[in-house]
mmCIF file of C-alpha atoms in Angstrom:
data_model
loop_
_atom_site.group_PDB
_atom_site.id
_atom_site.type_symbol
_atom_site.label_atom_id
_atom_site.label_comp_id
_atom_site.label_asym_id
_atom_site.label_seq_id
_atom_site.Cartn_x
_atom_site.Cartn_y
_atom_site.Cartn_z
ATOM 1 C CA MET A 396 11.881 34.847 -42.151
ATOM 2 C CA THR A 397 7.920 34.477 -42.174
ATOM 3 C CA ASP A 398 6.381 36.382 -44.927
ATOM 4 C CA GLU A 399 3.166 37.145 -43.030
ATOM 5 C CA ARG A 400 1.411 39.050 -45.702
ATOM 6 C CA ARG A 401 1.148 36.035 -47.932
ATOM 7 C CA ILE A 402 0.829 32.941 -45.361
ATOM 8 C CA THR A 403 -2.600 32.329 -44.016
ATOM 9 C CA VAL A 404 -3.325 29.551 -41.413
ATOM 10 C CA ARG A 405 -6.662 27.514 -41.345
ATOM 11 C CA PRO A 406 -8.030 24.877 -39.754
ATOM 12 C CA GLY A 407 -8.155 21.467 -41.431
ATOM 13 C CA ARG A 408 -11.204 19.761 -42.685
ATOM 14 C CA PRO A 409 -12.283 15.937 -42.819
ATOM 15 C CA GLY A 410 -11.778 16.162 -46.558
ATOM 16 C CA ASP A 411 -8.294 17.315 -45.955
ATOM 17 C CA ALA A 412 -6.348 14.084 -46.356
ATOM 18 C CA PRO A 413 -5.470 14.444 -49.890
ATOM 19 C CA ALA A 414 -3.733 17.484 -49.169
ATOM 20 C CA VAL A 415 -1.668 16.172 -46.317
ATOM 21 C CA LEU A 416 -0.587 13.360 -48.684
ATOM 22 C CA ARG A 417 0.274 15.808 -51.263
ATOM 23 C CA LEU A 418 2.658 17.950 -48.975
ATOM 24 C CA PHE A 419 4.071 14.513 -47.711
ATOM 25 C CA ASP A 420 4.873 13.258 -51.179
ATOM 26 C CA SER A 421 6.323 16.600 -52.117
ATOM 27 C CA ALA A 422 8.465 16.576 -49.245
ATOM 28 C CA ILE A 423 9.667 12.980 -49.699
ATOM 29 C CA ALA A 424 10.602 13.633 -53.360
ATOM 30 C CA TRP A 425 12.604 16.446 -52.254
ATOM 31 C CA LEU A 426 14.380 14.681 -49.519
ATOM 32 C CA ALA A 427 14.764 11.697 -51.896
ATOM 33 C CA GLU A 428 16.526 14.038 -54.689
ATOM 34 C CA ARG A 429 19.090 14.968 -51.992
ATOM 35 C CA ASP A 430 19.441 11.447 -50.573
ATOM 36 C CA ARG A 431 18.094 12.369 -47.459
ATOM 37 C CA THR A 432 15.797 9.277 -47.338
ATOM 38 C CA GLY A 433 16.604 8.427 -43.617
ATOM 39 C CA GLN A 434 13.456 10.531 -42.593
ATOM 40 C CA TRP A 435 10.508 9.246 -44.483
ATOM 41 C CA GLY A 436 11.856 6.875 -47.138
ATOM 42 C CA VAL A 437 11.440 7.158 -50.802
ATOM 43 C CA ASN A 438 7.940 5.466 -51.372
ATOM 44 C CA PRO A 439 5.209 8.399 -51.937
ATOM 45 C CA ALA A 440 2.987 8.431 -48.929
ATOM 46 C CA SER A 441 -0.112 8.496 -51.139
ATOM 47 C CA THR A 442 0.808 4.893 -52.054
ATOM 48 C CA ASP A 443 1.434 3.622 -48.322
ATOM 49 C CA PRO A 444 -1.599 2.523 -46.489
ATOM 50 C CA ARG A 445 -0.198 3.485 -43.120
ATOM 51 C CA ARG A 446 0.432 7.027 -44.286
ATOM 52 C CA ILE A 447 -3.020 7.240 -45.914
ATOM 53 C CA GLU A 448 -4.307 5.833 -42.492
ATOM 54 C CA GLN A 449 -2.392 8.878 -40.725
ATOM 55 C CA ALA A 450 -3.502 11.680 -43.034
ATOM 56 C CA ASP A 451 -7.129 10.383 -42.472
ATOM 57 C CA ALA A 452 -6.568 10.789 -38.658
ATOM 58 C CA TYR A 453 -5.193 13.983 -39.092
ATOM 59 C CA ALA A 454 -7.941 15.280 -41.349
ATOM 60 C CA THR A 455 -11.045 14.086 -38.892
ATOM 61 C CA GLY A 456 -8.889 14.642 -35.655
ATOM 62 C CA GLY A 457 -9.330 18.281 -34.809
ATOM 63 C CA GLY A 458 -5.848 19.207 -34.596
ATOM 64 C CA LEU A 459 -5.011 19.807 -38.145
ATOM 65 C CA TRP A 460 -3.673 23.179 -39.556
ATOM 66 C CA PHE A 461 -2.767 24.367 -42.831
ATOM 67 C CA ALA A 462 -0.514 27.111 -44.097
ATOM 68 C CA GLU A 463 -1.572 28.857 -47.466
ATOM 69 C CA THR A 464 -0.550 31.046 -50.060
ATOM 70 C CA ASP A 465 -2.764 32.239 -52.656
ATOM 71 C CA GLY A 466 -5.362 29.577 -51.713
ATOM 72 C CA THR A 467 -2.549 26.751 -51.899
ATOM 73 C CA GLU A 468 -2.127 24.448 -49.129
ATOM 74 C CA VAL A 469 1.863 24.928 -48.714
ATOM 75 C CA GLY A 470 2.305 23.213 -45.128
ATOM 76 C CA ALA A 471 0.341 21.346 -42.624
ATOM 77 C CA LEU A 472 0.434 21.348 -39.017
ATOM 78 C CA ALA A 473 -0.928 18.727 -36.529
ATOM 79 C CA VAL A 474 -1.317 18.998 -32.736
ATOM 80 C CA GLY A 475 -2.405 16.719 -30.230
ATOM 81 C CA ALA A 476 -0.916 14.006 -27.470
ATOM 82 C CA ALA A 477 2.395 12.856 -27.584
ATOM 83 C CA THR A 478 3.203 9.657 -29.680
ATOM 84 C CA GLU A 479 4.113 6.984 -27.533
ATOM 85 C CA TYR A 480 7.755 6.533 -28.661
ATOM 86 C CA VAL A 481 8.880 9.479 -26.782
ATOM 87 C CA PRO A 482 9.408 10.038 -23.291
ATOM 88 C CA PRO A 483 6.370 11.542 -21.650
ATOM 89 C CA ALA A 484 6.218 15.275 -20.393
ATOM 90 C CA THR A 485 6.203 16.023 -16.938
ATOM 91 C CA GLU A 486 3.511 18.643 -17.182
ATOM 92 C CA PRO A 487 0.591 19.493 -19.464
ATOM 93 C CA GLU A 488 1.525 19.957 -23.195
ATOM 94 C CA LEU A 489 0.514 20.220 -26.657
ATOM 95 C CA TYR A 490 2.543 18.142 -29.107
ATOM 96 C CA VAL A 491 3.236 18.706 -32.768
ATOM 97 C CA ASN A 492 2.657 15.283 -34.439
ATOM 98 C CA LEU A 493 3.189 16.737 -37.699
ATOM 99 C CA LEU A 494 4.955 19.469 -39.635
ATOM 100 C CA VAL A 495 5.437 19.518 -43.143
ATOM 101 C CA THR A 496 5.936 22.048 -45.947
ATOM 102 C CA ASP A 497 5.969 22.266 -49.790
ATOM 103 C CA ARG A 498 9.534 22.913 -50.514
ATOM 104 C CA ALA A 499 8.612 24.661 -53.681
ATOM 105 C CA TYR A 500 7.541 27.701 -51.535
ATOM 106 C CA ALA A 501 11.047 27.341 -49.126
ATOM 107 C CA GLY A 502 12.188 30.510 -48.017
ATOM 108 C CA LEU A 503 8.629 32.027 -46.925
ATOM 109 C CA GLY A 504 8.919 30.884 -43.212
ATOM 110 C CA ILE A 505 6.209 28.355 -43.523
ATOM 111 C CA GLY A 506 7.267 25.894 -40.930
ATOM 112 C CA ALA A 507 8.150 28.764 -38.671
ATOM 113 C CA ARG A 508 4.789 30.222 -38.912
ATOM 114 C CA LEU A 509 2.926 26.961 -38.350
ATOM 115 C CA LEU A 510 5.012 26.296 -35.016
ATOM 116 C CA ALA A 511 4.096 29.936 -33.836
ATOM 117 C CA HIS A 512 0.691 28.895 -34.450
ATOM 118 C CA GLY A 513 1.116 25.781 -32.426
ATOM 119 C CA ALA A 514 2.510 28.058 -29.663
ATOM 120 C CA ASP A 515 -0.499 30.245 -29.770
ATOM 121 C CA LEU A 516 -2.837 27.132 -29.540
ATOM 122 C CA ALA A 517 -1.048 25.846 -26.454
ATOM 123 C CA ARG A 518 -1.200 29.316 -24.956
ATOM 124 C CA GLU A 519 -4.911 29.568 -25.577
ATOM 125 C CA ARG A 520 -5.237 26.275 -23.845
ATOM 126 C CA GLY A 521 -3.413 27.460 -20.888
ATOM 127 C CA LEU A 522 -0.355 25.299 -21.606
ATOM 128 C CA GLY A 523 3.204 26.332 -21.070
ATOM 129 C CA LEU A 524 5.058 23.499 -23.034
ATOM 130 C CA LEU A 525 5.002 22.856 -26.717
ATOM 131 C CA ARG A 526 7.442 19.668 -27.949
ATOM 132 C CA VAL A 527 8.024 18.227 -31.141
ATOM 133 C CA ASP A 528 10.155 15.456 -32.407
ATOM 134 C CA CYS A 529 12.095 14.663 -35.477
ATOM 135 C CA TYR A 530 14.448 12.845 -37.322
ATOM 136 C CA ARG A 531 18.126 13.136 -35.980
ATOM 137 C CA SER A 532 20.015 12.779 -38.930
ATOM 138 C CA PRO A 533 23.960 12.762 -38.603
ATOM 139 C CA ASP A 534 24.209 16.552 -39.642
ATOM 140 C CA ARG A 535 21.128 17.375 -37.463
ATOM 141 C CA ALA A 536 19.803 19.609 -39.781
ATOM 142 C CA LEU A 537 16.195 19.210 -38.665
ATOM 143 C CA VAL A 538 17.135 19.726 -35.098
ATOM 144 C CA ARG A 539 18.830 22.803 -35.985
ATOM 145 C CA PHE A 540 15.872 23.861 -37.752
ATOM 146 C CA TYR A 541 13.466 23.729 -34.570
ATOM 147 C CA GLU A 542 16.308 25.323 -32.213
ATOM 148 C CA GLY A 543 16.066 28.184 -34.945
ATOM 149 C CA CYS A 544 12.214 28.290 -33.878
ATOM 150 C CA GLY A 545 12.816 28.662 -30.362
ATOM 151 C CA PHE A 546 13.062 24.763 -29.432
ATOM 152 C CA THR A 547 15.749 23.137 -27.105
ATOM 153 C CA ALA A 548 17.045 19.743 -27.844
ATOM 154 C CA THR A 549 15.702 17.591 -24.699
ATOM 155 C CA ASP A 550 15.257 13.660 -25.423
ATOM 156 C CA PRO A 551 17.160 11.627 -28.057
ATOM 157 C CA PHE A 552 15.515 8.164 -28.913
ATOM 158 C CA THR A 553 15.623 5.177 -31.015
ATOM 159 C CA VAL A 554 12.618 3.969 -32.678
ATOM 160 C CA GLU A 555 13.435 -0.020 -33.357
ATOM 161 C CA ARG A 556 11.759 -0.988 -36.419
ATOM 162 C CA PRO A 557 11.825 -5.052 -37.236
ATOM 163 C CA GLY A 558 13.260 -5.831 -40.488
ATOM 164 C CA ARG A 559 14.682 -2.202 -41.144
ATOM 165 C CA THR A 560 17.000 0.228 -39.818
ATOM 166 C CA PRO A 561 16.209 1.960 -36.581
ATOM 167 C CA TRP A 562 15.146 5.619 -36.684
ATOM 168 C CA PRO A 563 17.075 8.026 -34.543
ATOM 169 C CA GLY A 564 14.907 10.970 -33.293
ATOM 170 C CA GLN A 565 15.174 13.856 -31.197
ATOM 171 C CA VAL A 566 12.181 15.515 -28.697
ATOM 172 C CA LEU A 567 12.633 19.404 -28.737
ATOM 173 C CA ALA A 568 10.586 21.398 -26.195
ATOM 174 C CA ARG A 569 9.731 25.107 -26.253
ATOM 175 C CA ARG A 570 8.833 26.944 -23.059
ATOM 176 C CA LEU A 571 5.823 29.575 -23.590
ATOM 177 C CA ASP A 572 5.645 31.166 -20.365
#
C-alpha cells in the first residue's frame, strides 16, 4: 500500500549521486543479510567505480527521481532508454533503468509509488509502454513484486559475465493505454 501522505517525489539533481549510492548500499546490505547476493553482490556500491560512475550518470542524466519522506530520500527511480542487454521494444517506450528503495522504510509502498510516477512520466510523453528488467531469482520474488505493480513478465534473458556467474534477468512490461 502506498502512503501518499508521507511520500513525495522530486526530480534528481546533479549533486544527488551520493544519495543514489546510499540507497544502493542499504539495499545491498539488506540483501546480503538474507543471503540474496545474486542481484547486486555483497560489496557496497559506494566502493565500486562502475556503480559510482552509474550513480553520477543517473544524477546528471535528467531521468532521476527520488521518493522522500520527512525530507529523507527513501527511494530512487531512473528512467530513460532501455539497456543494451534486453530485447528492444517494438514501439516507443520509457524504460525503468533503476528502482531502489531503503528497506528501513519497507511497507510504505515506496517502490510502487515510484513506478506509478514512471507510468505518469511515460503518459505525459505520449508513450503507451513502460518496461523494466530485474534479477530473476529462483523464487522470482522481484518478478512477483513488479507483477503486483501491474507489469507482465515478457522476455527472460541472461547477462554473461566473464569470470563470474551469469546474471539471470527478466524483462517486464506495463501497458499504459
